[in-house]
Amino acid sequence: MKKYWKRTWPLHMLLLPSVILLIIFQYIPILGIVIAFQNYKPWLGILNSPWAGWEHFNYLFTYPASLQVITNTLIIAFFKMITNLIVPFVFALLLNEVRRMSFKRLVQTMVYLPHFMSWVILGGILIDILSVNGGLVNQFLSLFGVNPIFFLGSPDWFRPTVIVTDVWKEFGFQAIIFLAALSGINPSLYEAAEIDGANRWKQTLHITVPSITPIFIVVATLSLGQIMNAGFDQIFNLYNPLVYSVGDIIDTFVYRVGLVGGSFSFGTAVGLFKSMIGFIFIVVAYRAAYKFANYRIF
Amino acid sequence: MRVWTKSRICFAAMMALVLVGMTACSGNQSGSEGEDGPIVITVGGLSDSTVEFKDGEDLEDNVYTRWLKEEKNIDLQYEFVVSKAEDYATKLRLALSSGSRLPDVIWPNTIELAHELIESGKVKAIGDDIEQYASPELKQLYEEHPEPFASLSRDGKVYGIPGYSSMTGGTVIWIRQDWLDHVGLEAPKTMDEMERVLDAFTHEDPDQNGKDDTFGLALALKNSYNDWMATADWIFGAYGDNLSGHWVEGEGGNLVYGGVQPSVKEALGTMNRWMEKGYIDPEAGIKDANKAGDAFVNEKAGVIAGPYWMGAFPLENLAANNPGANYVPLPLPAGPDGQIGRAWTNKMESMILFSSEFKHMDAYFDVLNEMSGFSFGDESSPFYKGFFNGYDYVEYDGKTYYKKEEIIEHVPEEQWPKSDGGFINVQKYFSLTGDLEHPYMFDEPLLKFSENPEAEPANPIESTVVKWGKYHWNAGAVRISQNEHTIVNAFTGLPTETMMTRSELMDKLESEAYSKIIYGEQPLDYFDTFVENWKKSGGEQMTQEVNAWYESTRP
């Protein structure tokens, strides 16, 4: 043991400042969760604010639309998660096949730029592009004789619109991880397969995919923790009263309540609720990954 | 004994550096104590891109701060400066939670924030200070327009003073006169005539470009039914004095919530009919005021309702794009019973509260009394002509100039406020007192100039109005002509218990219900279901609390 420390203490020292930061800013604030059980008033502070027990959780669950709001969150987050895994994955596989480096780099850059755009701006742009009166998308659809679709105002189309635009924005950036993993695959595997007579498709199936599977599982499991985050930024900029029933998510709901009452406690309570659910999902996924893919992340 | 090899020393040194670096970047500056000379007053500053300064001046050092220093011996210090009102609120809340000092003069931007400040006990009750230090003119002004004080009081004590609005708000209809001419119709005076006009604008190619690409009314329904532009308040007002967001007097003199009254149902029915016939922007439900306004500016819509100053912004963009476009302001049309109504303008534009640690209320009122000279038209006041020479007016060679063209013509360039001869809106950085406007102070001048554009200004306030131009005068006159039709929101108290916990839900129910009816997703009778829902979800309770407050304010 002593030998281990003797050998590695400089590395631990190097890590120490970050660990201290982590403890101060991420772990100690966890104690602040107690706010969720109080009626927190900023000027009274944590120690003096009146106790509220389960009041805020009660409000969250007895709120008439709470089921609707939670359902919306889960559905949107779930579909986003799946598409945000599959699309970048497939895209990475495809891009990996491109031989001309300049083209590959160009495409990669173009495709991850939207990640850096803010939803405030994108929202405004989308309202124009998806417009019922002569928006680009509807104009295009009319070439096929399809009637104009009110994407952002129709309860049937709002969720798909949200999901598709989010994937469009993020898939380039998400693909980076997969592309990096792909570049790490040993080329001699491919050569061996070619000698054995495997064509490109078979090579992809038997070499590429299994090699990236571990990364895929890691990304999938980590994203599961976000199951309750359906994307406040995006939804807030795109939603409107016509689509509350399908688009109102937990975060937009908390935002409205918080705006009226300045209620830190309620926001904390909901945040706690979301974190607990996310935590459960991660644990389950981790166990499942181990059981079915015999794969440990940690 | 560990061997201190080079690499080990390096590691240790690096780590030490990082730790030291972390601790060095901490510590807020607390508000500085004043010296014994000038009186120090601290404020928070709000300065966005629309605030203009002269070269070499900025928020903390300008003609206003210098005047305060030289004439009043006041050192104005900014505890923080933000560029958005919400950021200001955040800073205040942070100060509250961390227990750090609040600025001496505080400008909460919402009534809920004011409520929190009052509840925290960190703001001063100033009833006595007003008694003692406010000038007789100010006191009279407060007596003439006492409504805002209800929002600033608690348990009989007054905690702040209002920054009054000039009450120039009030919806007027803006319409394309050239389109009216093309379809051969007169300006609509009733809702029926308006419907005919909307029909023509939608189906009879009013812009004569051979394409069926126009519709009648631009409307913004995303955020509220009474957004700042492209509003729908006049439609509701045409059927009754009932509007969402307003508490009005009902039967028996009690207050009821306007948004659930029967006349609203009629208005929604009309809007649904208009939507089905294509008269209204089909995307109204997802558009906010700016996007909805674009429809009019881009010549897709022919009618839009909004404040009287829209002629300048944003409609000037329309004039820039299409010089032939002729848009004019109209009075709101009357409904089937001759009823006209529009949303109210809050007499209180901003709220000024004072930290409980602030010790110089006398100095504050001294400044307020003196600078109010302009708004009172007090000839003896040093501010009679305006605020600062070379900023909002220019004095040269014995004459005072208020019009940009005259300044360019008569005044040498070094004395121009801005490089293009235009004026600088100094009032935006009067961080102690606000822009010092009084209710209705511009109404008479507006009427005077709209009737006689060539008239000479008889006093500095009129000179200010003369600057605004023809569009403002005419639209202003239209607005003033319908002042009596304002639907007054009689509830100006602090949010009640149920409002704090339930208004989000109620607002959501309301906007969903209205939208569904307008878009035809629900039949008109759904309104009754909505009203029932509204009452059960807290509406009844809210009404009771509002009336309890109403009782308490009646003499």
PDB file of N, CA and C in Angstrom, chain A residues 6 9-10 13-14 16-17 20-21 40-43 59 63-65 68-69 124 127-128 130-133 150 152-153 155 237 239-242 244-245 248 253 256-257 260-262 264, chain B residues 2 4 8 11-12 14-15 18-19 22 93 96-98 112 116-117 119-120 122 215 221-222 281-283 285-287 291 499-505 508 511-512 515-516 519 521:
ATOM      1  N   LYS A   6       3.537   5.976  -2.563  1.00  0.00           N
ATOM      2  CA  LYS A   6       4.831   6.566  -2.868  1.00  0.00           C
ATOM      3  C   LYS A   6       4.948   6.821  -4.367  1.00  0.00           C
ATOM      4  N   TRP A   9       1.622   9.535  -5.461  1.00  0.00           N
ATOM      5  CA  TRP A   9       1.130  10.732  -4.777  1.00  0.00           C
ATOM      6  C   TRP A   9       1.159  11.991  -5.633  1.00  0.00           C
ATOM      7  N   PRO A  10       2.132  12.180  -6.562  1.00  0.00           N
ATOM      8  CA  PRO A  10       2.048  13.404  -7.371  1.00  0.00           C
ATOM      9  C   PRO A  10       0.772  13.465  -8.210  1.00  0.00           C
ATOM     10  N   MET A  13      -2.025  14.496  -6.050  1.00  0.00           N
ATOM     11  CA  MET A  13      -1.939  15.926  -5.753  1.00  0.00           C
ATOM     12  C   MET A  13      -2.455  16.750  -6.917  1.00  0.00           C
ATOM     13  N   LEU A  14      -2.147  16.296  -8.118  1.00  0.00           N
ATOM     14  CA  LEU A  14      -2.594  17.013  -9.309  1.00  0.00           C
ATOM     15  C   LEU A  14      -4.116  17.037  -9.389  1.00  0.00           C
ATOM     16  N   LEU A  16      -6.064  16.799  -6.829  1.00  0.00           N
ATOM     17  CA  LEU A  16      -6.690  17.335  -5.614  1.00  0.00           C
ATOM     18  C   LEU A  16      -7.505  18.612  -5.810  1.00  0.00           C
ATOM     19  N   PRO A  17      -6.979  19.647  -6.510  1.00  0.00           N
ATOM     20  CA  PRO A  17      -7.774  20.878  -6.645  1.00  0.00           C
ATOM     21  C   PRO A  17      -9.139  20.622  -7.271  1.00  0.00           C
ATOM     22  N   ILE A  20     -11.385  19.041  -4.779  1.00  0.00           N
ATOM     23  CA  ILE A  20     -11.862  20.015  -3.790  1.00  0.00           C
ATOM     24  C   ILE A  20     -12.997  20.848  -4.372  1.00  0.00           C
ATOM     25  N   LEU A  21     -12.798  21.310  -5.634  1.00  0.00           N
ATOM     26  CA  LEU A  21     -13.834  22.100  -6.305  1.00  0.00           C
ATOM     27  C   LEU A  21     -15.136  21.310  -6.387  1.00  0.00           C
ATOM     28  N   TYR A  40     -38.862  28.211   1.728  1.00  0.00           N
ATOM     29  CA  TYR A  40     -37.617  28.978   1.818  1.00  0.00           C
ATOM     30  C   TYR A  40     -37.821  30.445   1.489  1.00  0.00           C
ATOM     31  N   LYS A  41     -37.420  31.301   2.410  1.00  0.00           N
ATOM     32  CA  LYS A  41     -37.419  32.737   2.127  1.00  0.00           C
ATOM     33  C   LYS A  41     -35.979  33.186   2.144  1.00  0.00           C
ATOM     34  N   PRO A  42     -35.522  33.825   1.070  1.00  0.00           N
ATOM     35  CA  PRO A  42     -34.089  34.130   0.966  1.00  0.00           C
ATOM     36  C   PRO A  42     -33.540  34.900   2.153  1.00  0.00           C
ATOM     37  N   TRP A  43     -34.352  35.819   2.684  1.00  0.00           N
ATOM     38  CA  TRP A  43     -33.780  36.637   3.751  1.00  0.00           C
ATOM     39  C   TRP A  43     -33.746  35.910   5.100  1.00  0.00           C
ATOM     40  N   TYR A  59     -48.197  19.388  -3.873  1.00  0.00           N
ATOM     41  CA  TYR A  59     -48.681  20.290  -4.908  1.00  0.00           C
ATOM     42  C   TYR A  59     -48.346  19.754  -6.289  1.00  0.00           C
ATOM     43  N   TYR A  63     -51.499  18.704  -8.605  1.00  0.00           N
ATOM     44  CA  TYR A  63     -51.733  19.661  -9.682  1.00  0.00           C
ATOM     45  C   TYR A  63     -52.468  18.938 -10.812  1.00  0.00           C
ATOM     46  N   PRO A  64     -53.600  19.503 -11.243  1.00  0.00           N
ATOM     47  CA  PRO A  64     -54.465  18.764 -12.160  1.00  0.00           C
ATOM     48  C   PRO A  64     -53.751  18.286 -13.422  1.00  0.00           C
ATOM     49  N   ALA A  65     -52.817  19.070 -13.896  1.00  0.00           N
ATOM     50  CA  ALA A  65     -52.199  18.652 -15.152  1.00  0.00           C
ATOM     51  C   ALA A  65     -50.884  17.932 -14.927  1.00  0.00           C
ATOM     52  N   GLN A  68     -50.262  14.937 -17.020  1.00  0.00           N
ATOM     53  CA  GLN A  68     -50.033  15.334 -18.412  1.00  0.00           C
ATOM     54  C   GLN A  68     -48.608  15.842 -18.576  1.00  0.00           C
ATOM     55  N   VAL A  69     -48.194  16.695 -17.633  1.00  0.00           N
ATOM     56  CA  VAL A  69     -46.873  17.297 -17.719  1.00  0.00           C
ATOM     57  C   VAL A  69     -45.770  16.247 -17.610  1.00  0.00           C
ATOM     58  N   GLY A 124     -36.897  31.378 -33.457  1.00  0.00           N
ATOM     59  CA  GLY A 124     -37.393  32.379 -34.390  1.00  0.00           C
ATOM     60  C   GLY A 124     -37.282  31.904 -35.834  1.00  0.00           C
ATOM     61  N   ILE A 127     -39.901  29.151 -36.610  1.00  0.00           N
ATOM     62  CA  ILE A 127     -41.263  29.631 -36.791  1.00  0.00           C
ATOM     63  C   ILE A 127     -41.457  30.076 -38.237  1.00  0.00           C
ATOM     64  N   ASP A 128     -40.424  30.673 -38.821  1.00  0.00           N
ATOM     65  CA  ASP A 128     -40.551  31.094 -40.212  1.00  0.00           C
ATOM     66  C   ASP A 128     -40.490  29.929 -41.178  1.00  0.00           C
ATOM     67  N   LEU A 130     -41.164  26.802 -40.657  1.00  0.00           N
ATOM     68  CA  LEU A 130     -42.270  25.860 -40.545  1.00  0.00           C
ATOM     69  C   LEU A 130     -43.617  26.547 -40.717  1.00  0.00           C
ATOM     70  N   SER A 131     -43.583  27.784 -41.184  1.00  0.00           N
ATOM     71  CA  SER A 131     -44.816  28.551 -41.237  1.00  0.00           C
ATOM     72  C   SER A 131     -45.852  27.900 -42.148  1.00  0.00           C
ATOM     73  N   VAL A 132     -47.114  28.057 -41.747  1.00  0.00           N
ATOM     74  CA  VAL A 132     -48.201  27.484 -42.543  1.00  0.00           C
ATOM     75  C   VAL A 132     -48.357  28.237 -43.845  1.00  0.00           C
ATOM     76  N   ASN A 133     -48.078  29.548 -43.793  1.00  0.00           N
ATOM     77  CA  ASN A 133     -48.236  30.359 -45.003  1.00  0.00           C
ATOM     78  C   ASN A 133     -46.921  30.508 -45.720  1.00  0.00           C
ATOM     79  N   PHE A 150     -49.529  22.711 -39.813  1.00  0.00           N
ATOM     80  CA  PHE A 150     -49.224  23.710 -38.793  1.00  0.00           C
ATOM     81  C   PHE A 150     -48.350  23.042 -37.735  1.00  0.00           C
ATOM     82  N   LEU A 152     -45.996  23.828 -35.555  1.00  0.00           N
ATOM     83  CA  LEU A 152     -45.774  24.242 -34.179  1.00  0.00           C
ATOM     84  C   LEU A 152     -47.064  24.478 -33.423  1.00  0.00           C
ATOM     85  N   GLY A 153     -48.181  24.437 -34.120  1.00  0.00           N
ATOM     86  CA  GLY A 153     -49.424  24.740 -33.432  1.00  0.00           C
ATOM     87  C   GLY A 153     -50.376  23.562 -33.364  1.00  0.00           C
ATOM     88  N   PRO A 155     -51.321  19.868 -32.044  1.00  0.00           N
ATOM     89  CA  PRO A 155     -50.947  18.890 -31.028  1.00  0.00           C
ATOM     90  C   PRO A 155     -50.409  17.589 -31.625  1.00  0.00           C
ATOM     91  N   ASN A 237     -38.898  27.960 -26.086  1.00  0.00           N
ATOM     92  CA  ASN A 237     -38.895  28.870 -27.224  1.00  0.00           C
ATOM     93  C   ASN A 237     -39.871  28.469 -28.312  1.00  0.00           C
ATOM     94  N   TYR A 239     -42.891  26.441 -27.611  1.00  0.00           N
ATOM     95  CA  TYR A 239     -44.262  26.079 -27.269  1.00  0.00           C
ATOM     96  C   TYR A 239     -45.198  27.282 -27.198  1.00  0.00           C
ATOM     97  N   ASN A 240     -46.470  27.002 -27.105  1.00  0.00           N
ATOM     98  CA  ASN A 240     -47.495  28.041 -27.085  1.00  0.00           C
ATOM     99  C   ASN A 240     -48.780  27.389 -26.594  1.00  0.00           C
ATOM    100  N   PRO A 241     -49.797  28.220 -26.244  1.00  0.00           N
ATOM    101  CA  PRO A 241     -50.986  27.645 -25.620  1.00  0.00           C
ATOM    102  C   PRO A 241     -51.666  26.550 -26.447  1.00  0.00           C
ATOM    103  N   LEU A 242     -51.461  26.570 -27.765  1.00  0.00           N
ATOM    104  CA  LEU A 242     -52.141  25.564 -28.574  1.00  0.00           C
ATOM    105  C   LEU A 242     -51.615  24.160 -28.307  1.00  0.00           C
ATOM    106  N   TYR A 244     -49.935  23.195 -25.300  1.00  0.00           N
ATOM    107  CA  TYR A 244     -49.615  22.894 -23.908  1.00  0.00           C
ATOM    108  C   TYR A 244     -49.872  21.425 -23.600  1.00  0.00           C
ATOM    109  N   SER A 245     -51.001  20.889 -24.122  1.00  0.00           N
ATOM    110  CA  SER A 245     -51.385  19.535 -23.712  1.00  0.00           C
ATOM    111  C   SER A 245     -50.347  18.498 -24.107  1.00  0.00           C
ATOM    112  N   ASP A 248     -46.122  20.821 -22.830  1.00  0.00           N
ATOM    113  CA  ASP A 248     -45.738  21.364 -21.534  1.00  0.00           C
ATOM    114  C   ASP A 248     -44.951  20.303 -20.766  1.00  0.00           C
ATOM    115  N   PHE A 253     -43.263  24.040 -16.725  1.00  0.00           N
ATOM    116  CA  PHE A 253     -44.259  24.206 -15.679  1.00  0.00           C
ATOM    117  C   PHE A 253     -43.627  24.848 -14.444  1.00  0.00           C
ATOM    118  N   ARG A 256     -42.943  28.524 -14.934  1.00  0.00           N
ATOM    119  CA  ARG A 256     -44.074  29.427 -14.784  1.00  0.00           C
ATOM    120  C   ARG A 256     -44.422  29.620 -13.313  1.00  0.00           C
ATOM    121  N   VAL A 257     -44.397  28.549 -12.568  1.00  0.00           N
ATOM    122  CA  VAL A 257     -44.723  28.669 -11.142  1.00  0.00           C
ATOM    123  C   VAL A 257     -43.676  29.523 -10.444  1.00  0.00           C
ATOM    124  N   VAL A 260     -44.022  33.325 -10.927  1.00  0.00           N
ATOM    125  CA  VAL A 260     -45.054  33.997 -10.143  1.00  0.00           C
ATOM    126  C   VAL A 260     -44.623  34.144  -8.691  1.00  0.00           C
ATOM    127  N   GLY A 261     -44.236  33.048  -8.090  1.00  0.00           N
ATOM    128  CA  GLY A 261     -44.010  33.099  -6.649  1.00  0.00           C
ATOM    129  C   GLY A 261     -42.552  33.262  -6.250  1.00  0.00           C
ATOM    130  N   GLY A 262     -41.649  33.224  -7.219  1.00  0.00           N
ATOM    131  CA  GLY A 262     -40.242  33.252  -6.832  1.00  0.00           C
ATOM    132  C   GLY A 262     -39.955  32.127  -5.873  1.00  0.00           C
ATOM    133  N   PHE A 264     -38.295  29.270  -4.611  1.00  0.00           N
ATOM    134  CA  PHE A 264     -37.119  28.415  -4.697  1.00  0.00           C
ATOM    135  C   PHE A 264     -37.439  27.003  -4.250  1.00  0.00           C
TER     136      PHE A 264
ATOM    137  N   ARG B   2      11.486  11.389   1.482  1.00  0.00           N
ATOM    138  CA  ARG B   2      11.211  11.324   0.053  1.00  0.00           C
ATOM    139  C   ARG B   2      12.287  12.084  -0.685  1.00  0.00           C
ATOM    140  N   TRP B   4      13.403  14.617  -3.216  1.00  0.00           N
ATOM    141  CA  TRP B   4      12.788  15.749  -3.893  1.00  0.00           C
ATOM    142  C   TRP B   4      13.327  15.898  -5.302  1.00  0.00           C
ATOM    143  N   ARG B   8       8.930  16.013  -8.768  1.00  0.00           N
ATOM    144  CA  ARG B   8       8.098  16.084  -7.572  1.00  0.00           C
ATOM    145  C   ARG B   8       7.939  17.534  -7.153  1.00  0.00           C
ATOM    146  N   PHE B  11       5.434  19.170  -9.437  1.00  0.00           N
ATOM    147  CA  PHE B  11       4.045  18.835  -9.116  1.00  0.00           C
ATOM    148  C   PHE B  11       3.550  19.630  -7.928  1.00  0.00           C
ATOM    149  N   ALA B  12       4.408  19.629  -6.886  1.00  0.00           N
ATOM    150  CA  ALA B  12       3.975  20.306  -5.663  1.00  0.00           C
ATOM    151  C   ALA B  12       3.751  21.784  -5.927  1.00  0.00           C
ATOM    152  N   MET B  14       3.008  23.218  -8.743  1.00  0.00           N
ATOM    153  CA  MET B  14       1.799  23.417  -9.556  1.00  0.00           C
ATOM    154  C   MET B  14       0.555  23.393  -8.703  1.00  0.00           C
ATOM    155  N   MET B  15       0.517  22.416  -7.796  1.00  0.00           N
ATOM    156  CA  MET B  15      -0.663  22.240  -6.964  1.00  0.00           C
ATOM    157  C   MET B  15      -0.850  23.450  -6.063  1.00  0.00           C
ATOM    158  N   VAL B  18      -2.276  26.374  -7.970  1.00  0.00           N
ATOM    159  CA  VAL B  18      -3.713  26.251  -8.261  1.00  0.00           C
ATOM    160  C   VAL B  18      -4.537  26.578  -7.027  1.00  0.00           C
ATOM    161  N   LEU B  19      -4.083  26.055  -5.877  1.00  0.00           N
ATOM    162  CA  LEU B  19      -4.847  26.313  -4.659  1.00  0.00           C
ATOM    163  C   LEU B  19      -4.875  27.807  -4.355  1.00  0.00           C
ATOM    164  N   MET B  22      -7.203  29.660  -6.608  1.00  0.00           N
ATOM    165  CA  MET B  22      -8.624  29.499  -6.271  1.00  0.00           C
ATOM    166  C   MET B  22      -9.045  30.444  -5.172  1.00  0.00           C
ATOM    167  N   ARG B  93     -32.626  39.504  -5.761  1.00  0.00           N
ATOM    168  CA  ARG B  93     -32.934  38.274  -5.024  1.00  0.00           C
ATOM    169  C   ARG B  93     -31.666  37.683  -4.411  1.00  0.00           C
ATOM    170  N   LEU B  96     -30.810  39.512  -1.405  1.00  0.00           N
ATOM    171  CA  LEU B  96     -31.695  39.119  -0.319  1.00  0.00           C
ATOM    172  C   LEU B  96     -31.229  37.807   0.309  1.00  0.00           C
ATOM    173  N   SER B  97     -30.915  36.826  -0.550  1.00  0.00           N
ATOM    174  CA  SER B  97     -30.571  35.518   0.028  1.00  0.00           C
ATOM    175  C   SER B  97     -29.216  35.506   0.682  1.00  0.00           C
ATOM    176  N   SER B  98     -28.279  36.297   0.158  1.00  0.00           N
ATOM    177  CA  SER B  98     -26.965  36.228   0.787  1.00  0.00           C
ATOM    178  C   SER B  98     -26.865  37.189   1.942  1.00  0.00           C
ATOM    179  N   GLU B 112     -44.456  41.198  -7.479  1.00  0.00           N
ATOM    180  CA  GLU B 112     -44.118  40.085  -6.576  1.00  0.00           C
ATOM    181  C   GLU B 112     -42.789  40.354  -5.894  1.00  0.00           C
ATOM    182  N   GLU B 116     -41.914  40.687  -1.993  1.00  0.00           N
ATOM    183  CA  GLU B 116     -40.862  39.979  -1.248  1.00  0.00           C
ATOM    184  C   GLU B 116     -40.009  40.946  -0.446  1.00  0.00           C
ATOM    185  N   LEU B 117     -39.685  42.094  -1.083  1.00  0.00           N
ATOM    186  CA  LEU B 117     -38.835  43.056  -0.399  1.00  0.00           C
ATOM    187  C   LEU B 117     -39.534  43.573   0.856  1.00  0.00           C
ATOM    188  N   GLU B 119     -41.882  42.104   2.564  1.00  0.00           N
ATOM    189  CA  GLU B 119     -41.999  41.044   3.550  1.00  0.00           C
ATOM    190  C   GLU B 119     -40.682  40.791   4.259  1.00  0.00           C
ATOM    191  N   SER B 120     -39.577  41.024   3.557  1.00  0.00           N
ATOM    192  CA  SER B 120     -38.294  40.720   4.172  1.00  0.00           C
ATOM    193  C   SER B 120     -37.938  41.717   5.243  1.00  0.00           C
ATOM    194  N   LYS B 122     -36.640  44.556   4.729  1.00  0.00           N
ATOM    195  CA  LYS B 122     -35.423  45.309   4.442  1.00  0.00           C
ATOM    196  C   LYS B 122     -35.695  46.615   3.706  1.00  0.00           C
ATOM    197  N   PHE B 215     -54.047  38.464 -45.593  1.00  0.00           N
ATOM    198  CA  PHE B 215     -55.179  38.228 -44.707  1.00  0.00           C
ATOM    199  C   PHE B 215     -55.432  39.512 -43.942  1.00  0.00           C
ATOM    200  N   LEU B 221     -51.117  35.891 -30.171  1.00  0.00           N
ATOM    201  CA  LEU B 221     -51.824  35.235 -29.077  1.00  0.00           C
ATOM    202  C   LEU B 221     -50.944  34.309 -28.265  1.00  0.00           C
ATOM    203  N   LYS B 222     -49.643  34.340 -28.538  1.00  0.00           N
ATOM    204  CA  LYS B 222     -48.810  33.341 -27.850  1.00  0.00           C
ATOM    205  C   LYS B 222     -48.695  33.633 -26.362  1.00  0.00           C
ATOM    206  N   ASP B 281     -54.503  35.895 -38.910  1.00  0.00           N
ATOM    207  CA  ASP B 281     -53.262  35.155 -39.131  1.00  0.00           C
ATOM    208  C   ASP B 281     -53.405  33.736 -38.575  1.00  0.00           C
ATOM    209  N   PRO B 282     -53.313  32.728 -39.441  1.00  0.00           N
ATOM    210  CA  PRO B 282     -53.502  31.361 -38.935  1.00  0.00           C
ATOM    211  C   PRO B 282     -52.457  30.950 -37.898  1.00  0.00           C
ATOM    212  N   GLU B 283     -51.363  31.710 -37.847  1.00  0.00           N
ATOM    213  CA  GLU B 283     -50.339  31.330 -36.875  1.00  0.00           C
ATOM    214  C   GLU B 283     -50.372  32.213 -35.645  1.00  0.00           C
ATOM    215  N   GLY B 285     -51.629  31.912 -32.908  1.00  0.00           N
ATOM    216  CA  GLY B 285     -51.446  31.229 -31.628  1.00  0.00           C
ATOM    217  C   GLY B 285     -49.999  31.006 -31.246  1.00  0.00           C
ATOM    218  N   ILE B 286     -49.106  30.997 -32.242  1.00  0.00           N
ATOM    219  CA  ILE B 286     -47.721  30.727 -31.872  1.00  0.00           C
ATOM    220  C   ILE B 286     -46.856  31.978 -31.992  1.00  0.00           C
ATOM    221  N   LYS B 287     -47.503  33.116 -32.308  1.00  0.00           N
ATOM    222  CA  LYS B 287     -46.694  34.303 -32.520  1.00  0.00           C
ATOM    223  C   LYS B 287     -46.739  35.251 -31.340  1.00  0.00           C
ATOM    224  N   LYS B 291     -43.246  38.954 -33.808  1.00  0.00           N
ATOM    225  CA  LYS B 291     -43.478  38.157 -35.011  1.00  0.00           C
ATOM    226  C   LYS B 291     -44.800  38.536 -35.646  1.00  0.00           C
ATOM    227  N   MET B 499     -53.360  33.689  -5.448  1.00  0.00           N
ATOM    228  CA  MET B 499     -52.699  34.129  -6.668  1.00  0.00           C
ATOM    229  C   MET B 499     -51.274  33.624  -6.695  1.00  0.00           C
ATOM    230  N   MET B 500     -50.601  33.657  -5.555  1.00  0.00           N
ATOM    231  CA  MET B 500     -49.212  33.222  -5.544  1.00  0.00           C
ATOM    232  C   MET B 500     -49.086  31.751  -5.907  1.00  0.00           C
ATOM    233  N   THR B 501     -50.037  30.951  -5.440  1.00  0.00           N
ATOM    234  CA  THR B 501     -49.882  29.513  -5.672  1.00  0.00           C
ATOM    235  C   THR B 501     -50.605  29.030  -6.912  1.00  0.00           C
ATOM    236  N   ARG B 502     -51.667  29.735  -7.302  1.00  0.00           N
ATOM    237  CA  ARG B 502     -52.493  29.157  -8.354  1.00  0.00           C
ATOM    238  C   ARG B 502     -52.519  29.919  -9.665  1.00  0.00           C
ATOM    239  N   SER B 503     -52.004  31.142  -9.712  1.00  0.00           N
ATOM    240  CA  SER B 503     -52.256  31.875 -10.959  1.00  0.00           C
ATOM    241  C   SER B 503     -51.614  31.231 -12.159  1.00  0.00           C
ATOM    242  N   GLU B 504     -50.516  30.526 -11.963  1.00  0.00           N
ATOM    243  CA  GLU B 504     -49.928  29.867 -13.137  1.00  0.00           C
ATOM    244  C   GLU B 504     -50.929  28.908 -13.757  1.00  0.00           C
ATOM    245  N   LEU B 505     -51.581  28.129 -12.897  1.00  0.00           N
ATOM    246  CA  LEU B 505     -52.549  27.162 -13.391  1.00  0.00           C
ATOM    247  C   LEU B 505     -53.718  27.864 -14.071  1.00  0.00           C
ATOM    248  N   LYS B 508     -52.829  29.257 -17.396  1.00  0.00           N
ATOM    249  CA  LYS B 508     -52.676  28.195 -18.392  1.00  0.00           C
ATOM    250  C   LYS B 508     -54.043  27.706 -18.853  1.00  0.00           C
ATOM    251  N   SER B 511     -55.508  30.457 -21.183  1.00  0.00           N
ATOM    252  CA  SER B 511     -54.966  30.603 -22.539  1.00  0.00           C
ATOM    253  C   SER B 511     -55.236  29.359 -23.368  1.00  0.00           C
ATOM    254  N   GLU B 512     -55.223  28.194 -22.733  1.00  0.00           N
ATOM    255  CA  GLU B 512     -55.538  26.981 -23.487  1.00  0.00           C
ATOM    256  C   GLU B 512     -56.971  27.010 -23.982  1.00  0.00           C
ATOM    257  N   SER B 515     -57.526  29.605 -26.761  1.00  0.00           N
ATOM    258  CA  SER B 515     -56.921  29.177 -28.027  1.00  0.00           C
ATOM    259  C   SER B 515     -57.722  28.079 -28.680  1.00  0.00           C
ATOM    260  N   LYS B 516     -58.157  27.119 -27.868  1.00  0.00           N
ATOM    261  CA  LYS B 516     -58.879  25.995 -28.458  1.00  0.00           C
ATOM    262  C   LYS B 516     -60.182  26.468 -29.093  1.00  0.00           C
ATOM    263  N   TYR B 519     -59.411  28.460 -32.361  1.00  0.00           N
ATOM    264  CA  TYR B 519     -58.989  27.596 -33.462  1.00  0.00           C
ATOM    265  C   TYR B 519     -60.018  26.544 -33.815  1.00  0.00           C
ATOM    266  N   GLU B 521     -60.940  24.011 -32.083  1.00  0.00           N
ATOM    267  CA  GLU B 521     -60.721  22.649 -31.577  1.00  0.00           C
ATOM    268  C   GLU B 521     -61.778  22.278 -30.556  1.00  0.00           C
TER     269      GLU B 521
END
